[in-house]
XYZ file of C-alpha atoms in Angstrom:
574
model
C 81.135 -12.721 -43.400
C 78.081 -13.759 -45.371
C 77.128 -16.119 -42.547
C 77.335 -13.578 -40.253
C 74.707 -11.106 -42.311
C 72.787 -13.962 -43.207
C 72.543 -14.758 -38.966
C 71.570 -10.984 -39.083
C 69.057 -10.700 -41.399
C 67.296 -13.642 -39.657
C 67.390 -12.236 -36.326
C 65.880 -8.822 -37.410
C 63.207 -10.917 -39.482
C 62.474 -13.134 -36.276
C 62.253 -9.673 -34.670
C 60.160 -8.033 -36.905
C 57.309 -10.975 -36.600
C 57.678 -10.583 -33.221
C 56.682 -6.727 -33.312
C 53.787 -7.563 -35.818
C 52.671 -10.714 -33.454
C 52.760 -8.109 -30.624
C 50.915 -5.082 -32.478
C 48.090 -7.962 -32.811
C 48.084 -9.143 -29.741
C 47.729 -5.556 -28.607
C 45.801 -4.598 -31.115
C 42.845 -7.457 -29.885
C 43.514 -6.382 -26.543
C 42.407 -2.882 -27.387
C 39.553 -4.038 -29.263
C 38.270 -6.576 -26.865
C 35.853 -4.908 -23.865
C 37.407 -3.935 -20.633
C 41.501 -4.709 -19.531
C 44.303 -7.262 -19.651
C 47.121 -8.605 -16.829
C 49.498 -10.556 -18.130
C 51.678 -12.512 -15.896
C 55.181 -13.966 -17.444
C 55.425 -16.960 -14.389
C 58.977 -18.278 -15.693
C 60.245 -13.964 -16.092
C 58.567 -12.550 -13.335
C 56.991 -9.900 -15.219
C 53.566 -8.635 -15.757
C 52.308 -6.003 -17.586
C 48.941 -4.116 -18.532
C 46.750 -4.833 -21.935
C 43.592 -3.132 -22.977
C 41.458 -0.697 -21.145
C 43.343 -0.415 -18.182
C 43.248 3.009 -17.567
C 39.698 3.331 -17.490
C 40.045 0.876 -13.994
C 42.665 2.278 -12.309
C 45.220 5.715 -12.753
C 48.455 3.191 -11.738
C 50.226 0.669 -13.977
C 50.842 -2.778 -12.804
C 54.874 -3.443 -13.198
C 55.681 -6.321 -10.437
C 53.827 -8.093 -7.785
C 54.311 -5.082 -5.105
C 51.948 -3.573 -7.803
C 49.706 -6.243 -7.488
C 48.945 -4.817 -3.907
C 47.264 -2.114 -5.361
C 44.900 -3.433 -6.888
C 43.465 -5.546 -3.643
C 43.487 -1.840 -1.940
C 40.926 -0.716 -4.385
C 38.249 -2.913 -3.727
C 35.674 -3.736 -0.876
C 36.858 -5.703 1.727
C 33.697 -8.292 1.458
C 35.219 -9.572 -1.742
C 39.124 -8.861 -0.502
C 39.448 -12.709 0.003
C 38.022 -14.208 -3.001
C 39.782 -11.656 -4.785
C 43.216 -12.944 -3.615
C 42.570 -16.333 -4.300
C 41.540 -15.374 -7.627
C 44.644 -13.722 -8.544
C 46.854 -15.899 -7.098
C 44.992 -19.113 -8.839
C 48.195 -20.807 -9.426
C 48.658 -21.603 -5.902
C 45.950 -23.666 -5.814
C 46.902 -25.482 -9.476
C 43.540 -24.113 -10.951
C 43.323 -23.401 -14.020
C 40.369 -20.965 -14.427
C 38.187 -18.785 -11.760
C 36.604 -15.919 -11.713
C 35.242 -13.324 -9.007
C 32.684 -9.827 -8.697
C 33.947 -7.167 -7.043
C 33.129 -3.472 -5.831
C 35.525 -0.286 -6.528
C 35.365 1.695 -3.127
C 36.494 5.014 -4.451
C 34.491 4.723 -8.060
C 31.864 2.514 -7.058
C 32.367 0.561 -10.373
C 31.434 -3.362 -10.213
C 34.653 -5.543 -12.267
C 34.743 -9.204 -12.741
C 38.335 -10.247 -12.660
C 38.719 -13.225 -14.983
C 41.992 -15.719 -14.355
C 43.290 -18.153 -16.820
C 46.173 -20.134 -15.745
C 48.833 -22.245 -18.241
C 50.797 -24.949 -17.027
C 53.667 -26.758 -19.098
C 53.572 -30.883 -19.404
C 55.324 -30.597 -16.196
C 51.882 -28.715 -14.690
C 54.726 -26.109 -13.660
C 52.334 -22.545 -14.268
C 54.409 -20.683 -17.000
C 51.727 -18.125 -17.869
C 48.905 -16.344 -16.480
C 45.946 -13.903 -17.860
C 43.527 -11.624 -15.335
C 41.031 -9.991 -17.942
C 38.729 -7.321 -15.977
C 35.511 -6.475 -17.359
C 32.967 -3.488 -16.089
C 30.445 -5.379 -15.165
C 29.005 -2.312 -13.612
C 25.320 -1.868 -15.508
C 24.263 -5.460 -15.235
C 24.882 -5.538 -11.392
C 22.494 -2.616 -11.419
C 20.012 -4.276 -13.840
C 20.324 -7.866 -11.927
C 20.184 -5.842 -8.478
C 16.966 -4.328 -10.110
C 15.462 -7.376 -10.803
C 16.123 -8.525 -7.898
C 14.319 -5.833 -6.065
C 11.324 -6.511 -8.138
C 11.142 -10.207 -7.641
C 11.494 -9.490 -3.611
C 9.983 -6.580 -2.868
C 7.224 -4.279 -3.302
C 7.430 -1.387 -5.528
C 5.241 1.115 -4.153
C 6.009 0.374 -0.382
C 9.233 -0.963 -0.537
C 8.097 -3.775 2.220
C 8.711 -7.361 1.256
C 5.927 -8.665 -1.707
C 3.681 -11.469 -0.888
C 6.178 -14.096 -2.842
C 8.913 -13.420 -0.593
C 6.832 -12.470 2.579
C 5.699 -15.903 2.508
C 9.102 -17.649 1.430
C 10.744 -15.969 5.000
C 7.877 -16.748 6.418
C 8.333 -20.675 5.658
C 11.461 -20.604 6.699
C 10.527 -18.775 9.878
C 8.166 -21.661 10.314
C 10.635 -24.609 10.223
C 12.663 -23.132 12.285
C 10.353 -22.616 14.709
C 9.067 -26.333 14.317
C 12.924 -27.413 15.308
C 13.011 -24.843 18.008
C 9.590 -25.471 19.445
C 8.652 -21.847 19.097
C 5.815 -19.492 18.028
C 5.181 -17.280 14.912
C 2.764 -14.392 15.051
C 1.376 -13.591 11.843
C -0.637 -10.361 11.870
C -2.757 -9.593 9.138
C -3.452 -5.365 9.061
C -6.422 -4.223 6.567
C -7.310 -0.209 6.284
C -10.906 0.038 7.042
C -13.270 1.596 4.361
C -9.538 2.362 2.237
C -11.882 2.686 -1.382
C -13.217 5.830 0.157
C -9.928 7.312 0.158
C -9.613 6.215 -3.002
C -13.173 7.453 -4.548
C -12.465 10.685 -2.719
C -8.546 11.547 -3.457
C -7.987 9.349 -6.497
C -5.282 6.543 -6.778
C -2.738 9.040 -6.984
C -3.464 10.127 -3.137
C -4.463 6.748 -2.009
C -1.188 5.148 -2.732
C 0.503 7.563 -1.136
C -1.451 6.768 1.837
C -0.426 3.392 1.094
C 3.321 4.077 0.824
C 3.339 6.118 4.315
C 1.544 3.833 6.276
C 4.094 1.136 4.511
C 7.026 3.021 6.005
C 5.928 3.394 9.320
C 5.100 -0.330 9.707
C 8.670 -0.948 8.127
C 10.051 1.105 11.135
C 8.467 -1.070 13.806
C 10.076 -4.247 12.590
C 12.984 -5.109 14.492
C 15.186 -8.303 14.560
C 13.015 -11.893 13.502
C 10.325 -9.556 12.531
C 8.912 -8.815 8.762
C 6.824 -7.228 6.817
C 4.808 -7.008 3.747
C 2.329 -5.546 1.642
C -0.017 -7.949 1.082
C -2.007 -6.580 -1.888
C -4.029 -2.917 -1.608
C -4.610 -1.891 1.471
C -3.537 -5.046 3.293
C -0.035 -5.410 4.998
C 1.028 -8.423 6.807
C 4.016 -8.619 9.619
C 5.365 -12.047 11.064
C 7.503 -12.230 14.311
C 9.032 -15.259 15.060
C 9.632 -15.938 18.553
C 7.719 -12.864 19.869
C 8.455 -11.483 23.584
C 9.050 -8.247 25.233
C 8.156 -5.506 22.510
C 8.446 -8.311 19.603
C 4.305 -9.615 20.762
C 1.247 -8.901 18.926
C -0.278 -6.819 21.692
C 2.715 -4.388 21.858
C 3.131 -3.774 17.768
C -0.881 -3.403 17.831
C -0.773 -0.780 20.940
C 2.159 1.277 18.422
C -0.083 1.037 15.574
C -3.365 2.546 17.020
C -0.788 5.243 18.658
C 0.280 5.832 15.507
C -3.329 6.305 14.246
C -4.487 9.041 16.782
C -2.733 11.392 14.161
C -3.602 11.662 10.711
C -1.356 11.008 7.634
C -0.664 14.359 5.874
C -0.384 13.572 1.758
C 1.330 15.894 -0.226
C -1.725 17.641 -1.462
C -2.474 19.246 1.936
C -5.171 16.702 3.084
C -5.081 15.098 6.511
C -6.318 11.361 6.322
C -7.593 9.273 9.691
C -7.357 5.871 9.139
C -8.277 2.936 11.348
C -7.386 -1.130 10.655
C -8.708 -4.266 11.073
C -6.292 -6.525 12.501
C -6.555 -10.323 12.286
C -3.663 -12.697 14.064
C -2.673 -16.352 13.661
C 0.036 -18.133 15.137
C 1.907 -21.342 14.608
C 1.423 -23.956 15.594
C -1.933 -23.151 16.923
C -3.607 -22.053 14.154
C -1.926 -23.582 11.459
C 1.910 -25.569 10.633
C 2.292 -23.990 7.172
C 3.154 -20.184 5.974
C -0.336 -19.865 3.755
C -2.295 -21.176 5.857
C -1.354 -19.057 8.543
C -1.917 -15.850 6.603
C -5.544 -17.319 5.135
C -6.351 -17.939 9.095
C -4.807 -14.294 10.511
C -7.194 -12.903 6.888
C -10.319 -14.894 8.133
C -9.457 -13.377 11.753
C -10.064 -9.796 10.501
C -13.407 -10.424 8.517
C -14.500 -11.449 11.967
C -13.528 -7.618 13.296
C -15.148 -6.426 10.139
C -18.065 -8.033 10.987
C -18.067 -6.654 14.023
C -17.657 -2.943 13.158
C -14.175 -2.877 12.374
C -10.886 -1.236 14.172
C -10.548 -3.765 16.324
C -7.802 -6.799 16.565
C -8.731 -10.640 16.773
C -7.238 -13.460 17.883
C -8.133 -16.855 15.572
C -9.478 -19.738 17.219
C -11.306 -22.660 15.965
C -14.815 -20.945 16.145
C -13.745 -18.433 13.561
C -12.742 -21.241 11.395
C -15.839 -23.183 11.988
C -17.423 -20.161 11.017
C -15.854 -19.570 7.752
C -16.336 -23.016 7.010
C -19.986 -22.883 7.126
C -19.987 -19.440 5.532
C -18.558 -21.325 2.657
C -20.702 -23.958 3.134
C -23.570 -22.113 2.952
C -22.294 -19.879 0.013
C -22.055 -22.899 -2.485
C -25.799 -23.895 -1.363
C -26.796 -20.264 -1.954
C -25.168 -20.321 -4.816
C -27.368 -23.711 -6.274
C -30.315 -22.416 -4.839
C -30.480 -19.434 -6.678
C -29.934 -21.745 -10.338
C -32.621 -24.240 -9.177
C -34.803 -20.954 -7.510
C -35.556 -23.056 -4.294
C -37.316 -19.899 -3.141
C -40.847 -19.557 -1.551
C -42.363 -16.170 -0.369
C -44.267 -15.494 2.400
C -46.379 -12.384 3.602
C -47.197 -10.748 6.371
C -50.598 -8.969 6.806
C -50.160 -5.062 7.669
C -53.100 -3.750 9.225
C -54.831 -0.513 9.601
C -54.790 0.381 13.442
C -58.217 2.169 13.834
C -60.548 -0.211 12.595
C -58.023 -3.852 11.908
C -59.071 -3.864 7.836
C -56.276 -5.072 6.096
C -53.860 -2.970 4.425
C -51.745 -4.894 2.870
C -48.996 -7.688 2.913
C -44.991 -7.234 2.709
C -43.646 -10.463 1.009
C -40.698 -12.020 2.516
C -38.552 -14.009 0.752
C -37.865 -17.966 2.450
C -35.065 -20.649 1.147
C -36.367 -24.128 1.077
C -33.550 -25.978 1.061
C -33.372 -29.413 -0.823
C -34.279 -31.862 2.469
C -37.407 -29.376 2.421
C -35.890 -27.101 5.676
C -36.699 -23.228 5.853
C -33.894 -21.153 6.174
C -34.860 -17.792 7.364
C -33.365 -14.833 5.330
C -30.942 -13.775 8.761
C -28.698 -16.326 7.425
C -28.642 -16.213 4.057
C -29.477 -12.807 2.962
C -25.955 -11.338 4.846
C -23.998 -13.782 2.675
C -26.456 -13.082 -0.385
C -25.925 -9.316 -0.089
C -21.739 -9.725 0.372
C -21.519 -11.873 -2.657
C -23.648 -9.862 -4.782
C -26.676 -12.399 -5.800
C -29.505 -10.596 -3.314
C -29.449 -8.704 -6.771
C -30.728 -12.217 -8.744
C -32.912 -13.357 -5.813
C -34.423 -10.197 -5.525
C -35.212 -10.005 -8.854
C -36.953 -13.064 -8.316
C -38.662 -11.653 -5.417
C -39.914 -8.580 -7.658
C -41.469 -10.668 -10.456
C -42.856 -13.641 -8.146
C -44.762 -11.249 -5.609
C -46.577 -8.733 -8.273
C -47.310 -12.127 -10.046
C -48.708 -13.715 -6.914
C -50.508 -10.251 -6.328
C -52.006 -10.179 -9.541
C -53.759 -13.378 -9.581
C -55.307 -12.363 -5.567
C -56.653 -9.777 -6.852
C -58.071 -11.839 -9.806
C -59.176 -14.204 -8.228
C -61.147 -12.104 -5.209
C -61.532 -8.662 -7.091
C -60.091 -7.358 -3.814
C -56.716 -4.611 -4.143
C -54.387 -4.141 -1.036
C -50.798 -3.008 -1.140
C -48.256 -5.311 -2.135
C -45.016 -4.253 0.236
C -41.676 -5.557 -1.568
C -38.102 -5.443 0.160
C -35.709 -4.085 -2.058
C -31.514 -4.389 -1.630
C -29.421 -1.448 -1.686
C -27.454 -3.711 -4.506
C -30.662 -4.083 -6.524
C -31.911 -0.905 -6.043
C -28.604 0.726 -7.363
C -28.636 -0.746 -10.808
C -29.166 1.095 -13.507
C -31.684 -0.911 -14.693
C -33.940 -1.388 -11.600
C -37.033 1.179 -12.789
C -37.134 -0.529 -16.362
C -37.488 -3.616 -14.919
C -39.608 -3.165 -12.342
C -42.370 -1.716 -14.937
C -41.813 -4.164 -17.187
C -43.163 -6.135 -14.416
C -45.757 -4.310 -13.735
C -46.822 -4.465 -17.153
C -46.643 -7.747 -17.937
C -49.199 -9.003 -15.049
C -51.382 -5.920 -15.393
C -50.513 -4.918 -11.876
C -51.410 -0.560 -10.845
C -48.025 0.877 -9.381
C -50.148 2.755 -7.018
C -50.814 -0.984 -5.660
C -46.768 -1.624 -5.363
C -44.811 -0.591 -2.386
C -41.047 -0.672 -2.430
C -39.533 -0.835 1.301
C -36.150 0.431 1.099
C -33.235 1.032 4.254
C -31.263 3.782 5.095
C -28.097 1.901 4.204
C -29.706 2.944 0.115
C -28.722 7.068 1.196
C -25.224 6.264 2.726
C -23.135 6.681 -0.630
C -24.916 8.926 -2.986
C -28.072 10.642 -1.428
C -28.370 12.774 -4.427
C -28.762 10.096 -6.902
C -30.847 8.078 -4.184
C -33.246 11.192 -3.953
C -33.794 11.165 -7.893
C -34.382 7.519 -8.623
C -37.225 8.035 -5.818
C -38.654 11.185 -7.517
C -39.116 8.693 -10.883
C -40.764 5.783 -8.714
C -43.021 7.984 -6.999
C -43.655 9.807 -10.425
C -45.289 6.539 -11.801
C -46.948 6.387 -8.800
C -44.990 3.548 -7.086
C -44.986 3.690 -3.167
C -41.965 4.118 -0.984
C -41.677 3.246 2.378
C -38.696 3.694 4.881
C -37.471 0.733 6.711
C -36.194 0.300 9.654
C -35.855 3.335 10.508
C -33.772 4.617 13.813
C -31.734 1.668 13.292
C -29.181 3.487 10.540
C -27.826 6.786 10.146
C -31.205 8.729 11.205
C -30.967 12.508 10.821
C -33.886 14.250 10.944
C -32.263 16.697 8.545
C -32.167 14.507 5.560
C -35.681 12.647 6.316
C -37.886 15.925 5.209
C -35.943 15.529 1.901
C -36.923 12.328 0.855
C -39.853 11.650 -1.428
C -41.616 8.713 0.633
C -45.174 7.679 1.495
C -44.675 5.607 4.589
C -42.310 5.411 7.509
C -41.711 1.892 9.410
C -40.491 1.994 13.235
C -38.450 -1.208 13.425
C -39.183 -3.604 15.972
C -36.414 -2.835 18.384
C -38.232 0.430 19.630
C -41.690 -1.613 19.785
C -39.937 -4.478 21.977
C -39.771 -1.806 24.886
C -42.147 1.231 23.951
C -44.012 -0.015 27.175
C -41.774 -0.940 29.892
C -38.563 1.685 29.073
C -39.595 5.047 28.955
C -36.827 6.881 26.854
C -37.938 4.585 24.066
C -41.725 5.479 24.630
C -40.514 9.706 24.245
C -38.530 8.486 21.348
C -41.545 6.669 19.691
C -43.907 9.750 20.253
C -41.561 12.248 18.688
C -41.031 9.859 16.041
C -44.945 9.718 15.242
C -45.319 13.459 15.783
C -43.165 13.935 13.440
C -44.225 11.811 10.806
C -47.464 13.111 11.193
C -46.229 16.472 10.801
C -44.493 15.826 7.506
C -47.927 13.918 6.034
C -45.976 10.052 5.941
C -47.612 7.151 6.729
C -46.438 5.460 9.998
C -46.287 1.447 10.312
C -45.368 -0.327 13.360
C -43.687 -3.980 12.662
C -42.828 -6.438 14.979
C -46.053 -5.980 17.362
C -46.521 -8.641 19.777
C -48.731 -7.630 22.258
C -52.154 -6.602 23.094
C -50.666 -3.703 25.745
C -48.053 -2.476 22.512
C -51.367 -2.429 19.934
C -53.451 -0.236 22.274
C -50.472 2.103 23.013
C -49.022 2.582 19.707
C -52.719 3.457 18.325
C -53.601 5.619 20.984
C -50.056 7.730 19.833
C -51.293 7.858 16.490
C -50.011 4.847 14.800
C -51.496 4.441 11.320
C -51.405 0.540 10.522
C -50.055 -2.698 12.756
C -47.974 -5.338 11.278
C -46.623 -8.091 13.777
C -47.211 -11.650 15.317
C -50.393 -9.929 17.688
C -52.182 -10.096 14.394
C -50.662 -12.702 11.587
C -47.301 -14.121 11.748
C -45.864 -14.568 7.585
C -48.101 -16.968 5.962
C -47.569 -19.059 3.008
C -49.695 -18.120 -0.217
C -52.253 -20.678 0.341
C -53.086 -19.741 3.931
C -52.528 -16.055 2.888
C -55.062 -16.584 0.337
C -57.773 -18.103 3.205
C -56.801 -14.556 5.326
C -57.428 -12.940 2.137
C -61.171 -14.398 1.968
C -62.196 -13.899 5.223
C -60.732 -10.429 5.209
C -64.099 -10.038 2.587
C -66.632 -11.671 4.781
């Protein structure tokens, strides 16, 4: 009898550490994140640990229940699911797999450990599902940022040109094209200046969307940077070209973009296009050519598409080339000015001279300032040359005068850059000062492209020249933005008629009526008139029988260099 309680007593003390051994393992369970399937192999039983109820409203009693659980998820990941689950078929011991709830929309990784006995018979098996749910979101977030772009939603430049490389080699084993099209907004910073950045993204993000509508199958697109957006079609035919996704855009563009503030914004684009293996055989360089392509339509007055060849790239080559010299030029000041004699129509005395600015470069060439001054006025240094050109033509003006006791007008071209800085008057009388030099003896020539952004400010920097007594003259004029209205407004002395009206004042009529009314009027509002670019005898005797004040042209002194400007000079006083 006592060997019979004391068999008792062990069996209810073997089954009370059992309990307590399965209140921990529970208890674990319930502490650990997310849910438990345990799989008894050897019984055939399974049953449910942790969290499981915040997964799924069923319990999990036999494999039937199993079933279930495959039901609940999206069939992309059904497969990988089974053979995650059922890992002892395969005699792994460990695998894991991400999967999508369809009725919760909850991401769970499902987590299988396998045990196998000496034998490597599986005797036990653990599923442990975790809610993997927030960093899906935050990976699928990160992602988006590292492929896309935030405020278009279009592809960024990283992964534009990624697809695009791969786009490329395919098209190298295929022998086919790519079309890379390279779209810029024309004149976008006014948008910005006149809306804010607020307005001018959204412009951004609308014209974004529509381009993300025309893509279609091989085709992609991106926002470059800005107001640039790039699209690449890989084997383009039918309504996959160039020609037919350029035709949909200027469509497109014959309505304006409403913005949410109530404005209604016209836009046009520049459009540049490169294609492999033409143009280039890599995915950069094909984007740099289709770029270089569109500063050849801005060039050109923009809103336009072209096509890049090797002339373009030639181009931009020597652009470059000529940049860098430009560039050393302006730190060694291989600069010379020359001047051009302005004369007074009625009786020839001299007038004056308008100093024009030469590059000698270092094999002792000329370059004329049609080449270089474009590039020096896109790249900002016409600002340091003409500096230069301020200070070295009231110097060289101050020691004629010195040296012949003789005072003319000194005529000096001046950049819409330069002129624009706040500290152009200081230094200009600074200069003045410092060679002794009247202001009434200095003339400023200035274009029309100076009143194009802020006339009002334009108008008042004038008033403070002219109140030191500081000439202005209008250059070029008729070749701008001409409006009568705004000419009676501006505080100016003298009024230039470019060359281009002179070069047919005799043989085309319309420009003869043009050139009277132009004179009339200039009379009428008590300016000076100057005629450049005069050539011939029959112009001279027309344009001063019309009332032309003063002459300046080849008929009477091509630009001279100072020493054969000073020998003009001296016989001017004979």
């Amino acid at each position: 009898m006592s060997e019979l309680h004391y068999q008792l007593d062990l069996l209810k003390a073997m089954n009370q550490k059992l309990t307590d051994k399965e209140r921990m393992y529970h208890a674990v369970c319930e502490s650990a994140e997310g849910a438990f399937l345990y799989f008894s192999l050897d019984k055939n039983q399974i049953s449910t640990l942790g969290h499981w109820k915040d997964f799924f409203d069923f319990d999990v009693r036999d494999a039937a229940d199993v079933q279930r659980i495959l039901d609940e998820v999206d069939d992309s990941s059904l497969m990988e699911l089974q053979k995650t689950i059922y890992l002892e078929k395969t005699g792994t011991e460990t695998d894991s797999v991400e999967c999508r709830l369809k009725s919760r929309g909850l991401w769970l990784q499902f987590q299988t450990r396998v045990f196998y006995d000496q034998d490597l018979r599986p005797t036990d098996k653990v599923i442990h599902i975790s809610n993997i749910t927030k960093q899906r979101y935050r990976d699928d977030e990160l992602l988006y940022m590292a492929y896309y772009d935030s405020l278009t939603g279009l592809y960024n430049r990283n992964y534009f040109v990624r697809l695009l490389s791969e786009y490329v080699r395919n098209a190298e084993e295929t022998n086919s094209i790519v079309s890379v099209m390279n779209i810029d907004i024309d004149e976008f910073n006014k948008v910005n200046d006149g809306l804010g950045i607020v307005m001018g993204d959204e412009l951004i993000q609308q014209f974004g969307m529509f381009l993300k509508e025309l893509c279609q199958d091989n085709m992609i697109a991106c926002h470059l940077h800005r107001d640039v957006f790039c699209i690449a079609i890989y084997d383009p035919a039918g309504q996959k070209t160039t020609e037919h996704i350029y035709t949909a855009i200027r469509d497109r563009l014959k309505e304006p973009f409403r913005l949410s503030n109530g404005s209604d914004i016209a836009i046009t684009v520049s459009v540049g296009v490169a294609e492999y293996p033409e143009a280039s055989r890599s995915a950069l360089e094909l984007i740099n050519c289709a770029e270089l392509a569109v500063f050849r339509v801005k060039s050109a007055g923009r809103n336009g598409i072209q096509y890049f060849n090797a002339p373009i790239l030639d181009d931009f080559l020597n652009s470059v080339d000529l940049e860098n010299r430009l560039k050393q030029a302006i730190y060694n000041k291989d600069f010379i000015l020359y001047y051009q004699p302005q004369y007074y129509a009625g009786n020839k005395r001299l007038r004056g001279v308008e100093a024009l600015v030469r590059w000698r470069d270092s094999d002792g060439e000329i370059i004329s300032p049609g080449t270089f001054i474009p590039v020096a006025e896109k790249n900002g240094s016409i600002v340091s040359i003409g500096k230069w050109v301020v200070e070295e033509s009231i110097r060289q003006y101050a020691c004629w005068r010195r040296q012949f006791g003789f005072s003319f007008i000194m005529s000096i071209n001046i950049s819409a850059l330069q002129y624009k800085k706040d500290n152009f008057v200081p230094f200009l009388l600074s200069v003045l000062e410092k060679y002794h030099v009247s202001p009434s003896e200095v003339e400023l020539e200035i274009t029309e492209s100076i009143l194009i952004d802020d006339f009002g400010a334009v108008i008042e920097k004038l008033k403070i020249l002219r109140g030191y007594g500081i000439r202005i003259s209008l250059d070029d004029f008729g070749t701008g933005f001409s409006s009568l209205s705004y000419l009676k407004k501006l505080p100016i002395d003298t009024l230039k008629i470019d060359k281009s009206f002179i070069d047919t004042v005799i043989t085309d009529n319309s420009t003869r009526v043009i050139t009277e009314s132009i004179l009339s009027m200039v009379k009428a509002l008590g300016f000076e008139s100057i005629a450049e670019g005069v050539e011939e005898e029959q112009q001279y005797k027309y344009l001063y029988a019309i009332g032309c004040d003063v002459i300046q042209g080849y008929l009477f002194s091509r630009p001279l260099p100072p020493e054969e400007m000073e020998k003009l000079i001296a016989g001017s006083l004979c």
